[in-house]
Coordinates of N, CA and C in Angstrom, one line a residue:
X16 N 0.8 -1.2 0.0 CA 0.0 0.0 0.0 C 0.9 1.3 0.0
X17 N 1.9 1.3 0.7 CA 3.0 2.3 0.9 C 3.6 2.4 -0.4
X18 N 4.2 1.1 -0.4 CA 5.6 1.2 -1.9 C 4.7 1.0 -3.3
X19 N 5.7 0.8 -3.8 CA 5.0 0.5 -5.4 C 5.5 -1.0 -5.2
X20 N 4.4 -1.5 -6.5 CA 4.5 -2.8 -6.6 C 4.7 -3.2 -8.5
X21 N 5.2 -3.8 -9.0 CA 5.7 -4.0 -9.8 C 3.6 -3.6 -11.0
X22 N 2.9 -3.5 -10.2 CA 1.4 -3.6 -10.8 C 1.1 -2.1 -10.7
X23 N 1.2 -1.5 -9.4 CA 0.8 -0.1 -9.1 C 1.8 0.6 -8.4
X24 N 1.0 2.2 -8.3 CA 2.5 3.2 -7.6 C 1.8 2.7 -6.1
X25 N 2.3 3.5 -5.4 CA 2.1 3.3 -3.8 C 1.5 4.4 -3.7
X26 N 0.9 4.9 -2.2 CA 0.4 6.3 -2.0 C 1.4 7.2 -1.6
X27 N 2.7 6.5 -1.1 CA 3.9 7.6 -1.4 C 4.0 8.4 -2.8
X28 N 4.3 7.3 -3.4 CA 4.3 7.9 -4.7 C 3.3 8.5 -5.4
X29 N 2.1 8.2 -5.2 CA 1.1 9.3 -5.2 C 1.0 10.2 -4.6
X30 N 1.1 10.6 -3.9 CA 1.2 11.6 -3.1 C 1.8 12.9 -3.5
X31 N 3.3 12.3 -3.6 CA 4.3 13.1 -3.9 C 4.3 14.0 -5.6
X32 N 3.9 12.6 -6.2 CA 3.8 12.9 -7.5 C 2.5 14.4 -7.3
X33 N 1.2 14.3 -6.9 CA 0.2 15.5 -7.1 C 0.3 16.2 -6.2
X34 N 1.5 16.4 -4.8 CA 1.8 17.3 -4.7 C 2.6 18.2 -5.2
X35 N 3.8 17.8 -6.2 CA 4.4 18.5 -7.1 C 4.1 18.9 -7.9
X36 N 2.7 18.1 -8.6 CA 2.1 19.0 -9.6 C 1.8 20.3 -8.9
X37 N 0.7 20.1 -8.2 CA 0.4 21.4 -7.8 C 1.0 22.4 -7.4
X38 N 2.4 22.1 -6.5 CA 3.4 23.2 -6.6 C 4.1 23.5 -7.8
X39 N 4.2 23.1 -9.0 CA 4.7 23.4 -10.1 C 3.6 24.3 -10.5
X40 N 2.5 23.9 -10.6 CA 1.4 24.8 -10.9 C 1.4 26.5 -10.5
X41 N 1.1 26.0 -9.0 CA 1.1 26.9 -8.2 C 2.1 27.8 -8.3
X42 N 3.3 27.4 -8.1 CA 4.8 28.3 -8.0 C 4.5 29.5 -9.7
X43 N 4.4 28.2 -10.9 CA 4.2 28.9 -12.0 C 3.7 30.3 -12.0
X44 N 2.1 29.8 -11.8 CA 0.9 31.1 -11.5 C 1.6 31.9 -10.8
X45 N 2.0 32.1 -9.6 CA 2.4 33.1 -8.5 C 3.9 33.9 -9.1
X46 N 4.9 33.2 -9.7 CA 5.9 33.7 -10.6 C 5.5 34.3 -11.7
X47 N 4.5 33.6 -12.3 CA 3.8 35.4 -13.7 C 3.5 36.1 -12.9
X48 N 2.6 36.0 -12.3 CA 1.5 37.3 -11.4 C 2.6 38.2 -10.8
X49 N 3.8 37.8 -9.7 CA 5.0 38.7 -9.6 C 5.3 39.5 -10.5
X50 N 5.6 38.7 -11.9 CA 6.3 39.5 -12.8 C 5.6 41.1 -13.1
X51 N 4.2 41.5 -12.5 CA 3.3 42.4 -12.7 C 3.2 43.4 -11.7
X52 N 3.9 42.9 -10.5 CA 3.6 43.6 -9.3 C 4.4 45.2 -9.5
X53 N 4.3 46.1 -8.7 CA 4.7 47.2 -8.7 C 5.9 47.4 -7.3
X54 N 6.2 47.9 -7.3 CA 7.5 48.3 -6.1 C 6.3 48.5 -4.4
X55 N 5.3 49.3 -4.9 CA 4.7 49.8 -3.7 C 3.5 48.9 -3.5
X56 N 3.4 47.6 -4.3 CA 2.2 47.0 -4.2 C 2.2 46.2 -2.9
X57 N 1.2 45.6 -2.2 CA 1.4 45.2 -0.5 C 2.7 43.4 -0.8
X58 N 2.1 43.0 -2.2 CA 2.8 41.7 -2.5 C 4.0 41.7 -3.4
X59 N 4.6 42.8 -3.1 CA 5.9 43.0 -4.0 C 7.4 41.9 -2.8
X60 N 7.0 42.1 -1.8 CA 7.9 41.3 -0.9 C 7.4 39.8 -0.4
X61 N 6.1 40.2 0.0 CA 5.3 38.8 0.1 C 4.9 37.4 -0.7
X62 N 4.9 38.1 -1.9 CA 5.1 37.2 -3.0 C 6.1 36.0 -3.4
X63 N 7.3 36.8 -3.3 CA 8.5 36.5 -3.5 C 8.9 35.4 -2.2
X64 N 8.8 36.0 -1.3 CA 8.6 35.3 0.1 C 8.5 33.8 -0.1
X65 N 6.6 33.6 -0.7 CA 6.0 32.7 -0.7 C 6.4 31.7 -1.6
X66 N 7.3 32.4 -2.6 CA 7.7 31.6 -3.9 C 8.8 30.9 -3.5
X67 N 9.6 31.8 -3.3 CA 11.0 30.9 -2.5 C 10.8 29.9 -1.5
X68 N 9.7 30.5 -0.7 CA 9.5 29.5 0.2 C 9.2 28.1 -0.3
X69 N 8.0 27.8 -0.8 CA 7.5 26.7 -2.1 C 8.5 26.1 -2.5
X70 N 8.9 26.6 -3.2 CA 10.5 26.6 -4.2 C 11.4 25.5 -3.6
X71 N 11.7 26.0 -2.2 CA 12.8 24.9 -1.5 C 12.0 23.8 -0.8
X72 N 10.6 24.0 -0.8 CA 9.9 22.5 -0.6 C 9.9 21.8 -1.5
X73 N 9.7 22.5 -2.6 CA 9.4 21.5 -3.9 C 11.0 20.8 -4.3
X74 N 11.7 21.4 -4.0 CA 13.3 20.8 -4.3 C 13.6 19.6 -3.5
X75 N 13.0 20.3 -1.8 CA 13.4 19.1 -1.1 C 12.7 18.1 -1.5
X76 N 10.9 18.0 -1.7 CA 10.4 17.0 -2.5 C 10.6 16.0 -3.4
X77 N 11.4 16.9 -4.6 CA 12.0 16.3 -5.4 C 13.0 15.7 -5.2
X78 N 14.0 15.8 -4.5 CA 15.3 15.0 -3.7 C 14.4 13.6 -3.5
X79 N 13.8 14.1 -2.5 CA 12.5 12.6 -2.2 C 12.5 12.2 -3.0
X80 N 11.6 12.3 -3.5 CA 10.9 11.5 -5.1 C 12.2 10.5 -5.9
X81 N 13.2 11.5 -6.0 CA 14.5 10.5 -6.8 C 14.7 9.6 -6.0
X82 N 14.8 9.7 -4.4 CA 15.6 8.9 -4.2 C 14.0 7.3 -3.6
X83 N 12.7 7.8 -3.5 CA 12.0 6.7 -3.6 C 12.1 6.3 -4.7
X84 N 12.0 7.0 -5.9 CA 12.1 6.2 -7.1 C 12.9 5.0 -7.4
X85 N 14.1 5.5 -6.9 CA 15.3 4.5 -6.9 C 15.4 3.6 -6.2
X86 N 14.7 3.4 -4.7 CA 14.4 2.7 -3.7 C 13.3 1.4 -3.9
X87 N 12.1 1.7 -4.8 CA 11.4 1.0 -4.9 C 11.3 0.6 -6.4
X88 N 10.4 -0.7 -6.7 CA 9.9 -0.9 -8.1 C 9.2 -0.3 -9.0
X89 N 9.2 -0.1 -10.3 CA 8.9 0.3 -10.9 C 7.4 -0.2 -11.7
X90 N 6.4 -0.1 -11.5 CA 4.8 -0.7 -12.3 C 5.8 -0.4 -13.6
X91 N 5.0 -2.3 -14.1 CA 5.6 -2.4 -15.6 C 5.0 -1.2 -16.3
X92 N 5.6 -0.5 -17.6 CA 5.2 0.4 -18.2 C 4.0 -0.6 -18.9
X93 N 3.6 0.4 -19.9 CA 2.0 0.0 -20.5 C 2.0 0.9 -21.4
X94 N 1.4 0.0 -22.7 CA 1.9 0.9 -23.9 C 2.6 0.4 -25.2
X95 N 2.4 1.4 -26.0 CA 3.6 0.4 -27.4 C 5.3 0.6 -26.8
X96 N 6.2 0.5 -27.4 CA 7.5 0.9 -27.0 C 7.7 2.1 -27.3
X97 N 6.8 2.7 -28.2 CA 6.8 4.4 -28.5 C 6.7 4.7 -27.4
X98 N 5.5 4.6 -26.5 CA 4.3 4.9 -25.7 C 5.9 4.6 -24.6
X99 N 6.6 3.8 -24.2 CA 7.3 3.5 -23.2 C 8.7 4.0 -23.2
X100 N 9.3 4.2 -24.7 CA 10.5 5.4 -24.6 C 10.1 6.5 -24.3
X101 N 9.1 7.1 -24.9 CA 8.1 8.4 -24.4 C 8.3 8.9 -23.5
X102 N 8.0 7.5 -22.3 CA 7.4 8.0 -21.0 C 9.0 8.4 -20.5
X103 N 10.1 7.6 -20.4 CA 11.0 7.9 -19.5 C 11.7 8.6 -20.7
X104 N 11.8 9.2 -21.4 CA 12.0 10.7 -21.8 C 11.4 11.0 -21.1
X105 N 10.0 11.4 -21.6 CA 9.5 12.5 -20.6 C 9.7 12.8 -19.4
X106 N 9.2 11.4 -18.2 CA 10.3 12.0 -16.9 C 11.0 12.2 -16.7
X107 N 12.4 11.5 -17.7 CA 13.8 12.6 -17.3 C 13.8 14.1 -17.4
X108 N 13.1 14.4 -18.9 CA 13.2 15.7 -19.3 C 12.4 16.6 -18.2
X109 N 11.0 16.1 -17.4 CA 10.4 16.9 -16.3 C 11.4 16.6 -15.2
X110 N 11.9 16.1 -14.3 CA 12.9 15.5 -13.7 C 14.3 16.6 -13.7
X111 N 14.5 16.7 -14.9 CA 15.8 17.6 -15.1 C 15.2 19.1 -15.3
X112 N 13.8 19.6 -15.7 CA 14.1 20.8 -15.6 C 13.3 21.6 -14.3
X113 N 13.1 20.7 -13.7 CA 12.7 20.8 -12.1 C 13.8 21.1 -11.4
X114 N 14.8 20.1 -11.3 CA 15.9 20.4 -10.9 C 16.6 21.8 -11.2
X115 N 17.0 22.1 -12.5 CA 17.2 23.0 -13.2 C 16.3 24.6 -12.6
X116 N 15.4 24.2 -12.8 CA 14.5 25.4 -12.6 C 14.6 25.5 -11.2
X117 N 14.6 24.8 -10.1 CA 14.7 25.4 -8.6 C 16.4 25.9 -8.6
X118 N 16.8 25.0 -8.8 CA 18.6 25.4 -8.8 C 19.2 27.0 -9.5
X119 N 18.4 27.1 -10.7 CA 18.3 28.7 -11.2 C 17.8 29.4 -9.9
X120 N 16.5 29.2 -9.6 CA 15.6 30.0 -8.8 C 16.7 30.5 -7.3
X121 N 17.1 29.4 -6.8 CA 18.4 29.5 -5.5 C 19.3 30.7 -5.9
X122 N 19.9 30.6 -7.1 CA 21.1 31.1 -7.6 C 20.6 32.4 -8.1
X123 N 19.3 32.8 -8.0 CA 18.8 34.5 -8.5 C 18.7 34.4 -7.4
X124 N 17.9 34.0 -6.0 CA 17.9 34.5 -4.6 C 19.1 34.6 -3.5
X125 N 19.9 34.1 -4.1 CA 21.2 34.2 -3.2 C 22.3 35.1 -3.9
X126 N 21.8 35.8 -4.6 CA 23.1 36.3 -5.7 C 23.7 37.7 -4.9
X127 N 22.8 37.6 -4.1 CA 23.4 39.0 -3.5 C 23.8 38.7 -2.1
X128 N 24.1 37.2 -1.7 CA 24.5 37.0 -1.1 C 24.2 36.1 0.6
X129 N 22.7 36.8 0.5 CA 21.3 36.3 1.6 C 21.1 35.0 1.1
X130 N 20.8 34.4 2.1 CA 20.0 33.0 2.6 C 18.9 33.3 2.1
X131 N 18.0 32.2 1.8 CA 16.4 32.2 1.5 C 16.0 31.7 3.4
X132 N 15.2 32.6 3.4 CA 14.0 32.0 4.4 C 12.9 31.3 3.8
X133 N 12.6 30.3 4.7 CA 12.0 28.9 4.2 C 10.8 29.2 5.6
X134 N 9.5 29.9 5.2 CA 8.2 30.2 5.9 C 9.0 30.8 7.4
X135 N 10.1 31.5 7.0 CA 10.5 32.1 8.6 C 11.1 30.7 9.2
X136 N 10.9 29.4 8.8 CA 11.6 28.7 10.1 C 12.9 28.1 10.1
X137 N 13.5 28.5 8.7 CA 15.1 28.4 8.9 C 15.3 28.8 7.7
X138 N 16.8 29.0 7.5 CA 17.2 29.9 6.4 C 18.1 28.9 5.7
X139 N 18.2 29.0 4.2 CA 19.0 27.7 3.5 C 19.7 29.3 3.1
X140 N 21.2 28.5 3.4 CA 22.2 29.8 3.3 C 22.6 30.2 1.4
X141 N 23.2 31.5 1.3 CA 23.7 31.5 0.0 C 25.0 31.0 -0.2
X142 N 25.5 29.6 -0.9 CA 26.9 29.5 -1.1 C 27.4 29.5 -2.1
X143 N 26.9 30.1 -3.4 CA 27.1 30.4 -4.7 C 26.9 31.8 -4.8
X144 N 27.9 32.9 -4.8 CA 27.5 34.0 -4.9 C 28.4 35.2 -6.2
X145 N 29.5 34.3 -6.5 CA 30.3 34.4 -7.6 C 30.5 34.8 -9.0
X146 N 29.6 34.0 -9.3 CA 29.1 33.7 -10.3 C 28.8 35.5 -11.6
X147 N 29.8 35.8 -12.7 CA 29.4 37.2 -12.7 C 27.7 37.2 -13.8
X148 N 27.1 38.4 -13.1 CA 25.9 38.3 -13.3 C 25.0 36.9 -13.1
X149 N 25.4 36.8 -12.0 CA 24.8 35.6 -11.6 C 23.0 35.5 -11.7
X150 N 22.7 36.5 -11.3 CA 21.2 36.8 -10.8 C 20.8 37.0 -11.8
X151 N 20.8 37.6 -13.4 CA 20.4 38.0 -14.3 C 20.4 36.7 -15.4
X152 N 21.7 35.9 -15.4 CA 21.9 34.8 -16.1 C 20.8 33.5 -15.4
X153 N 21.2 33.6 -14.2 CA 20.0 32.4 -13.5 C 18.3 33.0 -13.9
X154 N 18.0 34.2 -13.7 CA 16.9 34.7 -13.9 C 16.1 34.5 -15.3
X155 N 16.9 34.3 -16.2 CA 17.0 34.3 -17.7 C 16.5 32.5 -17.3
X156 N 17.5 31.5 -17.4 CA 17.1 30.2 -17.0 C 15.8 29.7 -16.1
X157 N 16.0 30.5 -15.3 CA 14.6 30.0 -14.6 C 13.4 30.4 -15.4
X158 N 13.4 31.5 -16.2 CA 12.1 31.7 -16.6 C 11.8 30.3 -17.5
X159 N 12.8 30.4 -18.5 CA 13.0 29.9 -19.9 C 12.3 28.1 -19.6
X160 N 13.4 27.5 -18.3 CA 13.1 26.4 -17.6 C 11.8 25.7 -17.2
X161 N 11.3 27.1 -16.5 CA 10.3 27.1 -16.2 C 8.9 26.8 -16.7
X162 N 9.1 27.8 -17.7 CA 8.0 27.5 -18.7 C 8.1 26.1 -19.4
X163 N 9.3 25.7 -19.8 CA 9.9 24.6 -20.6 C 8.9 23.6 -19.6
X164 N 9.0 23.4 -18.3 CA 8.6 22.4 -17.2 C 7.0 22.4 -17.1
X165 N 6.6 23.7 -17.4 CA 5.0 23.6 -17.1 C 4.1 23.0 -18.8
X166 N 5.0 23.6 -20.2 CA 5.1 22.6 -21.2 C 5.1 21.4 -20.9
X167 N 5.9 21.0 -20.4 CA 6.2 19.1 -20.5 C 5.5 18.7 -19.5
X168 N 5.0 19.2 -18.4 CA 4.2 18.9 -17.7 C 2.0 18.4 -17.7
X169 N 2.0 20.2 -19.4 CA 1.0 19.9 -19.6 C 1.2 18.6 -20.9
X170 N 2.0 18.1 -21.5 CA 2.3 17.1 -22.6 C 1.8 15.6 -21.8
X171 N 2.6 15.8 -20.4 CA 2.6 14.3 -19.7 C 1.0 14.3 -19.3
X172 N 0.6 15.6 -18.8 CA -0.8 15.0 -18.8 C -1.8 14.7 -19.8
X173 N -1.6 15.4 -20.9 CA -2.1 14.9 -22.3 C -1.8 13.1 -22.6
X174 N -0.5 13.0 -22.2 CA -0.2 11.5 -22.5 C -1.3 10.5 -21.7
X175 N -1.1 11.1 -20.3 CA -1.9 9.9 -19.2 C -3.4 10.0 -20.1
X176 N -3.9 11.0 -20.7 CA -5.3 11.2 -20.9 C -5.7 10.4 -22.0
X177 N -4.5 10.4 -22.8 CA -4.6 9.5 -24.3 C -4.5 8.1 -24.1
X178 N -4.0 7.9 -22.9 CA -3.8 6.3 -21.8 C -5.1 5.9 -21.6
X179 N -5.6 6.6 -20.8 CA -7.4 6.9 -20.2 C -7.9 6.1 -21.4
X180 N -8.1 7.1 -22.2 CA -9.4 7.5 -23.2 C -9.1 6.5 -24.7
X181 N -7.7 6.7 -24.8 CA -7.4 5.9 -26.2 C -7.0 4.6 -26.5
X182 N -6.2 4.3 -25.3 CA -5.2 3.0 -25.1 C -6.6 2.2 -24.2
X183 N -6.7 2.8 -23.4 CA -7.8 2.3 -22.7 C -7.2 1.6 -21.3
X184 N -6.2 1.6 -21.0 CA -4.9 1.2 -20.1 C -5.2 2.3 -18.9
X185 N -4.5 1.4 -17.4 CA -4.4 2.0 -16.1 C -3.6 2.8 -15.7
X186 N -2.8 3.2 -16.8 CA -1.6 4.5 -16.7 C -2.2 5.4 -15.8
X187 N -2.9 6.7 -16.4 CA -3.5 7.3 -15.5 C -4.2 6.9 -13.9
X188 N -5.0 5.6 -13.7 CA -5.3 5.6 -12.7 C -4.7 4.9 -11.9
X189 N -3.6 4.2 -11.8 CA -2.7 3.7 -11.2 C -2.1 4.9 -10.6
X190 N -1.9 6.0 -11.2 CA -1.6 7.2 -10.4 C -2.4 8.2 -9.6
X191 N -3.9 7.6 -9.7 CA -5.0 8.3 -9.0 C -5.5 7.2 -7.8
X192 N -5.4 5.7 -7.9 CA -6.1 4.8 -6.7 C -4.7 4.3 -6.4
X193 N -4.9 3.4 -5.0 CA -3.6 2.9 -4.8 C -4.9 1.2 -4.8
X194 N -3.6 0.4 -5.2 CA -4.3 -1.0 -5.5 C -3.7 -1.7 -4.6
X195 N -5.0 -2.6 -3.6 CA -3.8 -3.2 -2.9 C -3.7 -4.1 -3.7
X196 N -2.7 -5.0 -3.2 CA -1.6 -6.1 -3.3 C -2.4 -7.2 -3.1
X197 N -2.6 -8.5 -3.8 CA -3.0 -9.5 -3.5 C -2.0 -10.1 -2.2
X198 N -0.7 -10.2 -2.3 CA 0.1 -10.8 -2.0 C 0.4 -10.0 -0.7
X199 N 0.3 -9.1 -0.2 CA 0.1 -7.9 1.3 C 1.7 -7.8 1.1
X200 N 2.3 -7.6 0.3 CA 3.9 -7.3 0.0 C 4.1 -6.0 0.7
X201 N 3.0 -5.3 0.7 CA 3.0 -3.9 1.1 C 3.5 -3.9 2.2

């Protein structure tokens, strides 16, 4: 019920997986809307706050994620072998510009040398601060990244839907129910 089983993900893995969506979502939306804000607006500081904040959960999440991934089995893929190189492109390529995109995001909030505060309860220090134009160069990547990730993100869910609806396969809902186990392996 916890892990994955060579048939279905686990509810870790679910979990993890639609909480990241939603913070990729979320972070997304809140990073355009910034880009609008004014100097004197009440969420010119607050915003940013919130983003950073997010930002280093979603990283630490993702650290997670790799390393269950790697911990546990993998549900046989399902699908033609198009349908199955696809898929792990696709995760690497969401995978790497997640990575990518928070690692930029670090490197424009530390560039001047400050720690990020993480909701006030501890601060992840700046140890990259070198870098020339560092904050302009990373800022440039993060957007670029960014958008690239919320792309490939809306593709993979186009794919699960074409799973759903066209293949007629448990792809998608293997990621929405947790199944148990005949076998209580769980």
């Amino acid at each position: 019920m916890f892990t994955n089983t060579r048939e279905s993900y686990g509810i870790v893995a679910i979990v993890m997986h639609w909480l990241s969506a939603l913070a990729v979502i979320g972070l997304f939306a809140l990073g355009y809307w910034m880009l609008t804000l004014g100097y004197y607006d009440s969420w010119y500081r607050l915003g940013p706050w919130w983003h950073k904040s997010f930002g280093i959960t979603l990283l630490a999440l993702t650290v997670i994620r790799l390393v269950w991934k790697f911990m546990n089995p993998k549900p046989q893929p399902l699908g033609s072998r198009f349908d199955q190189i696809g898929a792990r492109v696709g995760h690497a390529l969401i995978y790497a510009l997640l990575l990518v995109t928070m690692i930029s995001g670090y490197l424009i909030s530390t560039a001047d040398g400050r720690g990020i505060s993480v909701f006030d309860w501890f601060e992840v220090p700046a140890l990259i601060t070198s870098i020339p134009q560092q904050e302009d160069i990373a800022g440039t990547v993060h957007w670029y990244t960014a958008l690239t990730l919320v792309i490939a993100a809306a593709g993979h869910a186009l794919a699960a839907l074409k799973h759903h609806f066209v293949n007629k396969d448990s792809t998608l809902t293997r990621m929405l129910v947790v199944k148990r186990s005949d076998s209580n392996n769980d």
